[in-house]
Short mmCIF file of N, CA and C in Angstrom, two decimals:
data_model
loop_
_atom_site.label_atom_id
_atom_site.label_comp_id
_atom_site.label_asym_id
_atom_site.label_seq_id
_atom_site.Cartn_x
_atom_site.Cartn_y
_atom_site.Cartn_z
N UNK A 2 -2.97 -35.51 -6.10
CA UNK A 2 -3.98 -34.54 -5.71
C UNK A 2 -4.46 -34.93 -4.32
N UNK A 3 -4.24 -34.02 -3.37
CA UNK A 3 -4.67 -34.28 -2.00
C UNK A 3 -6.10 -33.80 -1.84
N UNK A 4 -6.92 -34.69 -1.33
CA UNK A 4 -8.31 -34.35 -1.06
C UNK A 4 -8.43 -34.18 0.45
N UNK A 5 -8.93 -33.02 0.90
CA UNK A 5 -9.03 -32.82 2.34
C UNK A 5 -9.94 -33.83 3.03
N UNK A 6 -10.85 -34.44 2.27
CA UNK A 6 -11.73 -35.43 2.88
C UNK A 6 -11.06 -36.79 2.97
N UNK A 7 -9.98 -37.00 2.24
CA UNK A 7 -9.23 -38.26 2.32
C UNK A 7 -8.10 -38.05 3.33
N UNK A 8 -8.45 -37.93 4.58
CA UNK A 8 -7.46 -37.57 5.57
C UNK A 8 -6.86 -38.76 6.30
N UNK A 9 -7.14 -39.96 5.84
CA UNK A 9 -6.51 -41.14 6.42
C UNK A 9 -5.07 -41.18 5.90
N UNK A 10 -4.06 -41.11 6.78
CA UNK A 10 -2.67 -41.04 6.32
C UNK A 10 -2.25 -42.28 5.53
N UNK A 11 -2.76 -43.46 5.88
CA UNK A 11 -2.38 -44.66 5.14
C UNK A 11 -2.88 -44.59 3.70
N UNK A 12 -4.11 -44.14 3.52
CA UNK A 12 -4.69 -44.03 2.18
C UNK A 12 -3.94 -42.96 1.39
N UNK A 13 -3.60 -41.88 2.04
CA UNK A 13 -2.87 -40.81 1.36
C UNK A 13 -1.50 -41.33 0.90
N UNK A 14 -0.84 -42.14 1.73
CA UNK A 14 0.45 -42.72 1.33
C UNK A 14 0.28 -43.65 0.13
N UNK A 15 -0.81 -44.42 0.13
CA UNK A 15 -1.06 -45.31 -1.01
C UNK A 15 -1.27 -44.50 -2.29
N UNK A 16 -2.01 -43.41 -2.18
CA UNK A 16 -2.24 -42.57 -3.36
C UNK A 16 -0.92 -41.99 -3.86
N UNK A 17 -0.09 -41.53 -2.94
CA UNK A 17 1.20 -40.96 -3.33
C UNK A 17 2.10 -42.03 -3.96
N UNK A 18 2.05 -43.27 -3.44
CA UNK A 18 2.83 -44.36 -4.05
C UNK A 18 2.33 -44.66 -5.46
N UNK A 19 1.01 -44.55 -5.66
CA UNK A 19 0.47 -44.84 -6.99
C UNK A 19 0.93 -43.81 -8.01
N UNK A 20 1.37 -42.66 -7.56
CA UNK A 20 1.90 -41.66 -8.49
C UNK A 20 3.23 -42.12 -9.06
N UNK A 21 4.01 -42.84 -8.25
CA UNK A 21 5.37 -43.22 -8.65
C UNK A 21 5.43 -44.59 -9.35
N UNK A 22 4.56 -45.49 -8.91
CA UNK A 22 4.60 -46.86 -9.44
C UNK A 22 3.24 -47.51 -9.28
N UNK A 23 3.01 -48.59 -10.00
CA UNK A 23 1.75 -49.32 -9.78
C UNK A 23 1.76 -49.93 -8.37
N UNK A 24 0.61 -50.00 -7.74
CA UNK A 24 0.51 -50.54 -6.39
C UNK A 24 0.68 -52.06 -6.41
N UNK A 25 1.26 -52.59 -5.32
CA UNK A 25 1.39 -54.05 -5.19
C UNK A 25 0.00 -54.63 -4.91
N UNK A 26 -0.09 -55.95 -4.97
CA UNK A 26 -1.39 -56.62 -4.77
C UNK A 26 -1.91 -56.34 -3.36
N UNK A 27 -1.02 -56.36 -2.38
CA UNK A 27 -1.43 -56.11 -0.99
C UNK A 27 -1.92 -54.66 -0.83
N UNK A 28 -1.19 -53.72 -1.43
CA UNK A 28 -1.58 -52.31 -1.35
C UNK A 28 -2.91 -52.08 -2.07
N UNK A 29 -3.06 -52.73 -3.23
CA UNK A 29 -4.30 -52.58 -3.98
C UNK A 29 -5.48 -53.16 -3.20
N UNK A 30 -5.26 -54.28 -2.53
CA UNK A 30 -6.34 -54.90 -1.74
C UNK A 30 -6.74 -53.98 -0.58
N UNK A 31 -5.75 -53.37 0.06
CA UNK A 31 -6.04 -52.45 1.16
C UNK A 31 -6.83 -51.23 0.65
N UNK A 32 -6.43 -50.71 -0.50
CA UNK A 32 -7.12 -49.56 -1.08
C UNK A 32 -8.54 -49.94 -1.50
N UNK A 33 -8.70 -51.13 -2.09
CA UNK A 33 -10.04 -51.57 -2.50
C UNK A 33 -10.96 -51.72 -1.30
N UNK A 34 -10.43 -52.23 -0.20
CA UNK A 34 -11.24 -52.38 1.01
C UNK A 34 -11.67 -51.00 1.52
N UNK A 35 -10.76 -50.07 1.48
CA UNK A 35 -11.09 -48.71 1.95
C UNK A 35 -12.14 -48.07 1.03
N UNK A 36 -11.98 -48.26 -0.30
CA UNK A 36 -12.94 -47.70 -1.25
C UNK A 36 -14.32 -48.34 -1.10
N UNK A 37 -14.35 -49.62 -0.71
CA UNK A 37 -15.64 -50.28 -0.47
C UNK A 37 -16.33 -49.64 0.73
N UNK A 38 -15.53 -49.28 1.73
CA UNK A 38 -16.09 -48.63 2.92
C UNK A 38 -16.47 -47.18 2.64
N UNK A 39 -15.84 -46.57 1.64
CA UNK A 39 -16.10 -45.15 1.29
C UNK A 39 -16.42 -45.06 -0.20
N UNK A 40 -17.61 -45.47 -0.62
CA UNK A 40 -17.93 -45.48 -2.06
C UNK A 40 -17.96 -44.08 -2.68
N UNK A 41 -18.17 -43.05 -1.87
CA UNK A 41 -18.20 -41.69 -2.42
C UNK A 41 -16.83 -41.24 -2.93
N UNK A 42 -15.76 -41.95 -2.53
CA UNK A 42 -14.40 -41.60 -2.96
C UNK A 42 -13.97 -42.38 -4.20
N UNK A 43 -14.82 -43.25 -4.68
CA UNK A 43 -14.47 -44.09 -5.82
C UNK A 43 -14.14 -43.25 -7.06
N UNK A 44 -14.95 -42.24 -7.35
CA UNK A 44 -14.72 -41.41 -8.55
C UNK A 44 -13.39 -40.66 -8.43
N UNK A 45 -13.09 -40.17 -7.24
CA UNK A 45 -11.83 -39.46 -7.03
C UNK A 45 -10.64 -40.39 -7.26
N UNK A 46 -10.73 -41.61 -6.76
CA UNK A 46 -9.64 -42.56 -6.94
C UNK A 46 -9.49 -42.93 -8.41
N UNK A 47 -10.59 -43.10 -9.12
CA UNK A 47 -10.50 -43.44 -10.55
C UNK A 47 -9.82 -42.31 -11.32
N UNK A 48 -10.16 -41.07 -11.01
CA UNK A 48 -9.49 -39.93 -11.67
C UNK A 48 -8.00 -39.93 -11.35
N UNK A 49 -7.68 -40.16 -10.10
CA UNK A 49 -6.28 -40.17 -9.66
C UNK A 49 -5.51 -41.28 -10.35
N UNK A 50 -6.11 -42.45 -10.43
CA UNK A 50 -5.46 -43.60 -11.05
C UNK A 50 -5.26 -43.37 -12.55
N UNK A 51 -6.26 -42.84 -13.22
CA UNK A 51 -6.14 -42.58 -14.66
C UNK A 51 -5.05 -41.55 -14.93
N UNK A 52 -5.00 -40.52 -14.12
CA UNK A 52 -3.97 -39.50 -14.30
C UNK A 52 -2.57 -40.08 -14.08
N UNK A 53 -2.41 -40.88 -13.05
CA UNK A 53 -1.11 -41.50 -12.78
C UNK A 53 -0.69 -42.40 -13.93
N UNK A 54 -1.62 -43.17 -14.47
CA UNK A 54 -1.32 -44.06 -15.60
C UNK A 54 -0.88 -43.25 -16.81
N UNK A 55 -1.60 -42.19 -17.12
CA UNK A 55 -1.23 -41.34 -18.26
C UNK A 55 0.14 -40.70 -18.07
N UNK A 56 0.41 -40.25 -16.89
CA UNK A 56 1.71 -39.62 -16.64
C UNK A 56 2.85 -40.62 -16.75
N UNK A 57 2.64 -41.86 -16.33
CA UNK A 57 3.68 -42.87 -16.47
C UNK A 57 3.93 -43.22 -17.94
N UNK A 58 2.89 -43.09 -18.78
CA UNK A 58 3.03 -43.45 -20.19
C UNK A 58 3.72 -42.35 -20.99
N UNK A 59 3.76 -41.14 -20.48
CA UNK A 59 4.40 -40.06 -21.25
C UNK A 59 5.89 -40.29 -21.30
N UNK A 60 6.48 -39.77 -22.35
CA UNK A 60 7.90 -39.93 -22.57
C UNK A 60 8.65 -38.96 -21.66
N UNK A 61 9.63 -39.44 -20.97
CA UNK A 61 10.43 -38.59 -20.10
C UNK A 61 11.46 -37.85 -20.95
N UNK A 62 11.39 -36.55 -20.93
CA UNK A 62 12.37 -35.74 -21.67
C UNK A 62 13.14 -34.89 -20.68
N UNK A 63 14.37 -34.68 -21.01
CA UNK A 63 15.21 -33.84 -20.16
C UNK A 63 15.50 -32.55 -20.92
N UNK A 64 15.41 -31.43 -20.25
CA UNK A 64 15.69 -30.16 -20.93
C UNK A 64 17.18 -30.07 -21.29
N UNK A 65 17.46 -29.29 -22.31
CA UNK A 65 18.85 -29.13 -22.73
C UNK A 65 19.64 -28.41 -21.64
N UNK A 66 20.95 -28.51 -21.73
CA UNK A 66 21.80 -27.94 -20.68
C UNK A 66 21.71 -26.41 -20.62
N UNK A 67 21.40 -25.79 -21.75
CA UNK A 67 21.30 -24.32 -21.75
C UNK A 67 19.84 -23.85 -21.75
N UNK A 68 18.94 -24.65 -21.22
CA UNK A 68 17.52 -24.33 -21.21
C UNK A 68 17.25 -23.02 -20.46
N UNK A 69 17.84 -22.86 -19.31
CA UNK A 69 17.61 -21.65 -18.52
C UNK A 69 18.09 -20.41 -19.26
N UNK A 70 19.25 -20.51 -19.89
CA UNK A 70 19.78 -19.36 -20.63
C UNK A 70 18.86 -19.01 -21.80
N UNK A 71 18.34 -20.02 -22.49
CA UNK A 71 17.44 -19.76 -23.62
C UNK A 71 16.15 -19.10 -23.15
N UNK A 72 15.61 -19.55 -22.03
CA UNK A 72 14.38 -18.96 -21.50
C UNK A 72 14.63 -17.50 -21.11
N UNK A 73 15.73 -17.25 -20.43
CA UNK A 73 16.03 -15.87 -20.02
C UNK A 73 16.23 -14.95 -21.22
N UNK A 74 16.88 -15.45 -22.27
CA UNK A 74 17.05 -14.64 -23.48
C UNK A 74 15.69 -14.34 -24.12
N UNK A 75 14.82 -15.32 -24.17
CA UNK A 75 13.49 -15.10 -24.76
C UNK A 75 12.70 -14.07 -23.95
N UNK A 76 12.81 -14.14 -22.66
CA UNK A 76 12.10 -13.18 -21.81
C UNK A 76 12.65 -11.78 -22.04
N UNK A 77 13.95 -11.66 -22.13
CA UNK A 77 14.55 -10.34 -22.35
C UNK A 77 14.17 -9.77 -23.71
N UNK A 78 14.06 -10.62 -24.71
CA UNK A 78 13.67 -10.14 -26.03
C UNK A 78 12.22 -9.66 -26.05
N UNK A 79 11.35 -10.37 -25.34
CA UNK A 79 9.93 -10.03 -25.37
C UNK A 79 9.59 -8.78 -24.57
N UNK A 80 10.20 -8.62 -23.43
CA UNK A 80 9.85 -7.47 -22.59
C UNK A 80 11.11 -6.79 -22.07
N UNK A 81 11.57 -5.79 -22.80
CA UNK A 81 12.75 -5.08 -22.32
C UNK A 81 12.41 -4.33 -21.02
N UNK A 82 13.41 -4.21 -20.18
CA UNK A 82 13.20 -3.54 -18.90
C UNK A 82 13.03 -2.05 -19.15
N UNK A 83 11.91 -1.53 -18.68
CA UNK A 83 11.68 -0.10 -18.84
C UNK A 83 12.19 0.60 -17.59
N UNK A 84 13.02 1.57 -17.80
CA UNK A 84 13.58 2.33 -16.69
C UNK A 84 12.89 3.68 -16.63
N UNK A 85 12.79 4.24 -15.44
CA UNK A 85 12.19 5.57 -15.34
C UNK A 85 13.02 6.59 -16.10
N UNK A 86 12.35 7.57 -16.60
CA UNK A 86 13.03 8.59 -17.38
C UNK A 86 13.85 9.48 -16.45
N UNK A 87 15.08 9.09 -16.24
CA UNK A 87 15.95 9.82 -15.32
C UNK A 87 16.28 11.23 -15.80
N UNK A 88 16.51 11.46 -17.09
CA UNK A 88 16.81 12.84 -17.49
C UNK A 88 15.69 13.81 -17.10
N UNK A 89 14.43 13.37 -17.19
CA UNK A 89 13.32 14.25 -16.82
C UNK A 89 13.40 14.59 -15.34
N UNK A 90 13.64 13.57 -14.51
CA UNK A 90 13.70 13.84 -13.07
C UNK A 90 14.92 14.66 -12.71
N UNK A 91 16.01 14.45 -13.40
CA UNK A 91 17.22 15.23 -13.11
C UNK A 91 17.04 16.69 -13.51
N UNK A 92 16.25 16.92 -14.52
CA UNK A 92 16.05 18.29 -14.99
C UNK A 92 15.04 19.03 -14.13
N UNK A 93 13.95 18.36 -13.72
CA UNK A 93 12.87 19.05 -13.01
C UNK A 93 12.98 18.99 -11.49
N UNK A 94 13.65 18.00 -10.96
CA UNK A 94 13.71 17.87 -9.51
C UNK A 94 14.37 19.07 -8.84
N UNK A 95 15.51 19.58 -9.31
CA UNK A 95 16.09 20.76 -8.65
C UNK A 95 15.16 21.97 -8.70
N UNK A 96 14.46 22.13 -9.80
CA UNK A 96 13.54 23.27 -9.91
C UNK A 96 12.39 23.12 -8.91
N UNK A 97 11.84 21.92 -8.83
CA UNK A 97 10.75 21.69 -7.89
C UNK A 97 11.22 21.85 -6.45
N UNK A 98 12.43 21.41 -6.17
CA UNK A 98 12.97 21.57 -4.82
C UNK A 98 13.14 23.05 -4.50
N UNK A 99 13.64 23.82 -5.45
CA UNK A 99 13.82 25.26 -5.23
C UNK A 99 12.47 25.94 -4.97
N UNK A 100 11.47 25.58 -5.76
CA UNK A 100 10.13 26.16 -5.57
C UNK A 100 9.59 25.78 -4.19
N UNK A 101 9.78 24.55 -3.79
CA UNK A 101 9.31 24.11 -2.48
C UNK A 101 9.98 24.85 -1.34
N UNK A 102 11.29 25.01 -1.43
CA UNK A 102 12.02 25.74 -0.39
C UNK A 102 11.59 27.19 -0.37
N UNK A 103 11.44 27.80 -1.54
CA UNK A 103 11.02 29.21 -1.62
C UNK A 103 9.64 29.38 -1.00
N UNK A 104 8.71 28.49 -1.32
CA UNK A 104 7.37 28.59 -0.74
C UNK A 104 7.43 28.42 0.78
N UNK A 105 8.29 27.55 1.26
CA UNK A 105 8.44 27.37 2.70
C UNK A 105 8.96 28.63 3.37
N UNK A 106 9.96 29.27 2.76
CA UNK A 106 10.52 30.50 3.33
C UNK A 106 9.46 31.61 3.32
N UNK A 107 8.73 31.74 2.23
CA UNK A 107 7.69 32.78 2.15
C UNK A 107 6.61 32.53 3.20
N UNK A 108 6.18 31.30 3.34
CA UNK A 108 5.16 30.97 4.34
C UNK A 108 5.65 31.29 5.75
N UNK A 109 6.88 30.93 6.04
CA UNK A 109 7.45 31.21 7.37
C UNK A 109 7.54 32.72 7.61
N UNK A 110 7.96 33.47 6.59
CA UNK A 110 8.09 34.93 6.74
C UNK A 110 6.72 35.57 6.99
N UNK A 111 5.72 35.18 6.23
CA UNK A 111 4.37 35.74 6.41
C UNK A 111 3.85 35.40 7.80
N UNK A 112 4.08 34.18 8.25
CA UNK A 112 3.63 33.77 9.57
C UNK A 112 4.31 34.61 10.66
N UNK A 113 5.61 34.81 10.53
CA UNK A 113 6.34 35.62 11.52
C UNK A 113 5.85 37.06 11.50
N UNK A 114 5.57 37.60 10.32
CA UNK A 114 5.07 38.98 10.22
C UNK A 114 3.73 39.10 10.93
N UNK A 115 2.86 38.14 10.73
CA UNK A 115 1.55 38.18 11.40
C UNK A 115 1.70 38.08 12.92
N UNK A 116 2.60 37.23 13.36
CA UNK A 116 2.83 37.13 14.81
C UNK A 116 3.33 38.46 15.38
N UNK A 117 4.26 39.09 14.67
CA UNK A 117 4.80 40.38 15.12
C UNK A 117 3.71 41.44 15.14
N UNK A 118 2.89 41.49 14.09
CA UNK A 118 1.80 42.47 14.02
C UNK A 118 0.82 42.25 15.17
N UNK A 119 0.48 41.03 15.46
CA UNK A 119 -0.45 40.74 16.56
C UNK A 119 0.16 41.14 17.90
N UNK A 120 1.46 40.90 18.06
CA UNK A 120 2.11 41.28 19.32
C UNK A 120 2.11 42.79 19.49
N UNK A 121 2.39 43.53 18.38
CA UNK A 121 2.37 45.00 18.46
C UNK A 121 0.95 45.49 18.77
N UNK A 122 -0.06 44.88 18.17
CA UNK A 122 -1.44 45.29 18.42
C UNK A 122 -1.81 45.02 19.88
N UNK A 123 -1.41 43.89 20.40
CA UNK A 123 -1.71 43.57 21.80
C UNK A 123 -1.03 44.56 22.73
N UNK A 124 0.20 44.94 22.37
CA UNK A 124 0.92 45.92 23.19
C UNK A 124 0.22 47.28 23.15
N UNK A 125 -0.25 47.71 21.97
CA UNK A 125 -0.92 49.01 21.88
C UNK A 125 -2.26 48.98 22.62
N UNK A 126 -2.98 47.88 22.55
CA UNK A 126 -4.24 47.76 23.29
C UNK A 126 -3.96 47.82 24.79
N UNK A 127 -2.90 47.17 25.23
CA UNK A 127 -2.55 47.22 26.65
C UNK A 127 -2.21 48.65 27.06
N UNK A 128 -1.47 49.39 26.21
CA UNK A 128 -1.11 50.77 26.53
C UNK A 128 -2.35 51.64 26.61
N UNK A 129 -3.25 51.52 25.64
CA UNK A 129 -4.47 52.33 25.62
C UNK A 129 -5.33 51.99 26.83
N UNK A 130 -5.44 50.71 27.16
CA UNK A 130 -6.27 50.34 28.31
C UNK A 130 -5.68 50.87 29.61
N UNK A 131 -4.34 50.92 29.69
CA UNK A 131 -3.72 51.52 30.88
C UNK A 131 -4.04 53.01 30.95
N UNK A 132 -3.99 53.70 29.80
CA UNK A 132 -4.28 55.14 29.79
C UNK A 132 -5.76 55.40 30.07
N UNK A 133 -6.63 54.54 29.56
CA UNK A 133 -8.07 54.72 29.76
C UNK A 133 -8.46 54.43 31.21
N UNK A 134 -7.66 53.68 31.89
CA UNK A 134 -7.98 53.34 33.28
C UNK A 134 -7.95 54.59 34.15
N UNK A 135 -7.12 55.58 33.77
CA UNK A 135 -7.03 56.81 34.55
C UNK A 135 -8.13 57.80 34.24
N UNK A 136 -8.91 57.64 33.20
CA UNK A 136 -9.98 58.57 32.85
C UNK A 136 -11.19 58.36 33.75
N UNK A 137 -11.85 59.44 33.98
CA UNK A 137 -13.07 59.35 34.77
C UNK A 137 -14.26 59.40 33.82
N UNK A 138 -15.36 58.73 34.16
CA UNK A 138 -16.53 58.72 33.29
C UNK A 138 -17.17 60.10 33.17
N UNK A 139 -16.99 60.96 34.13
CA UNK A 139 -17.59 62.30 34.05
C UNK A 139 -17.01 63.10 32.90
N UNK A 140 -15.77 62.83 32.57
CA UNK A 140 -15.12 63.58 31.50
C UNK A 140 -15.77 63.28 30.16
N UNK A 141 -16.34 62.10 30.01
CA UNK A 141 -16.92 61.71 28.73
C UNK A 141 -18.41 62.04 28.63
N UNK A 142 -19.00 62.67 29.64
CA UNK A 142 -20.43 62.97 29.60
C UNK A 142 -20.76 63.96 28.48
N UNK A 143 -19.95 64.93 28.28
CA UNK A 143 -20.21 65.95 27.27
C UNK A 143 -19.46 65.68 25.97
N UNK A 144 -19.09 64.44 25.71
CA UNK A 144 -18.31 64.11 24.51
C UNK A 144 -19.07 64.42 23.23
N UNK A 145 -20.35 64.13 23.18
CA UNK A 145 -21.16 64.37 21.98
C UNK A 145 -21.19 65.86 21.65
N UNK A 146 -21.40 66.68 22.63
CA UNK A 146 -21.48 68.14 22.38
C UNK A 146 -20.13 68.67 21.93
N UNK A 147 -19.07 68.21 22.56
CA UNK A 147 -17.72 68.68 22.18
C UNK A 147 -17.39 68.19 20.79
N UNK A 148 -17.77 67.00 20.47
CA UNK A 148 -17.50 66.44 19.15
C UNK A 148 -18.25 67.23 18.08
N UNK A 149 -19.49 67.66 18.31
CA UNK A 149 -20.25 68.44 17.33
C UNK A 149 -19.63 69.82 17.16
N UNK A 150 -19.14 70.39 18.22
CA UNK A 150 -18.49 71.71 18.12
C UNK A 150 -17.26 71.63 17.24
N UNK A 151 -16.53 70.54 17.40
CA UNK A 151 -15.32 70.38 16.59
C UNK A 151 -15.65 70.20 15.12
N UNK A 152 -16.79 69.62 14.78
CA UNK A 152 -17.17 69.41 13.39
C UNK A 152 -17.78 70.66 12.78
N UNK A 153 -18.40 71.49 13.58
CA UNK A 153 -19.03 72.69 13.03
C UNK A 153 -18.02 73.76 12.67
N UNK A 154 -16.82 73.73 13.21
CA UNK A 154 -15.80 74.72 12.90
C UNK A 154 -15.27 74.54 11.48
N UNK A 155 -15.42 73.45 10.90
CA UNK A 155 -14.86 73.19 9.57
C UNK A 155 -15.62 73.85 8.53
#
């Protein structure tokens, strides 16, 4: 266990050696001197030492030669791979694609129709404005009277 506060490389090497084997008398003396200078690290070292001792006392076992195969079989039995429902996508995807393309064509057609209608309207407004440019305002002075005469004949 690396402690960020134990950043002395020599002490860290001693701790790592204690994981593999008991420390020699010289190494232990060096570590004891360091722990005397840093009493706040004493509890951490005791935990580290106790853990190393317990790990050395455990029985070393080697996994069987087919351990990986057994683990993989157990995993496959517990959680089968779920695949997406391909028949559903194969059945609905062409229909959805057709609907999407149809909607695109309809939208494009309506847009083109509106553009054409606006262009025709702009052209007719331009024609009327050209024709109105030739009219004189005096001609429209009696428009109300002429319009009433036309309505009274009915």
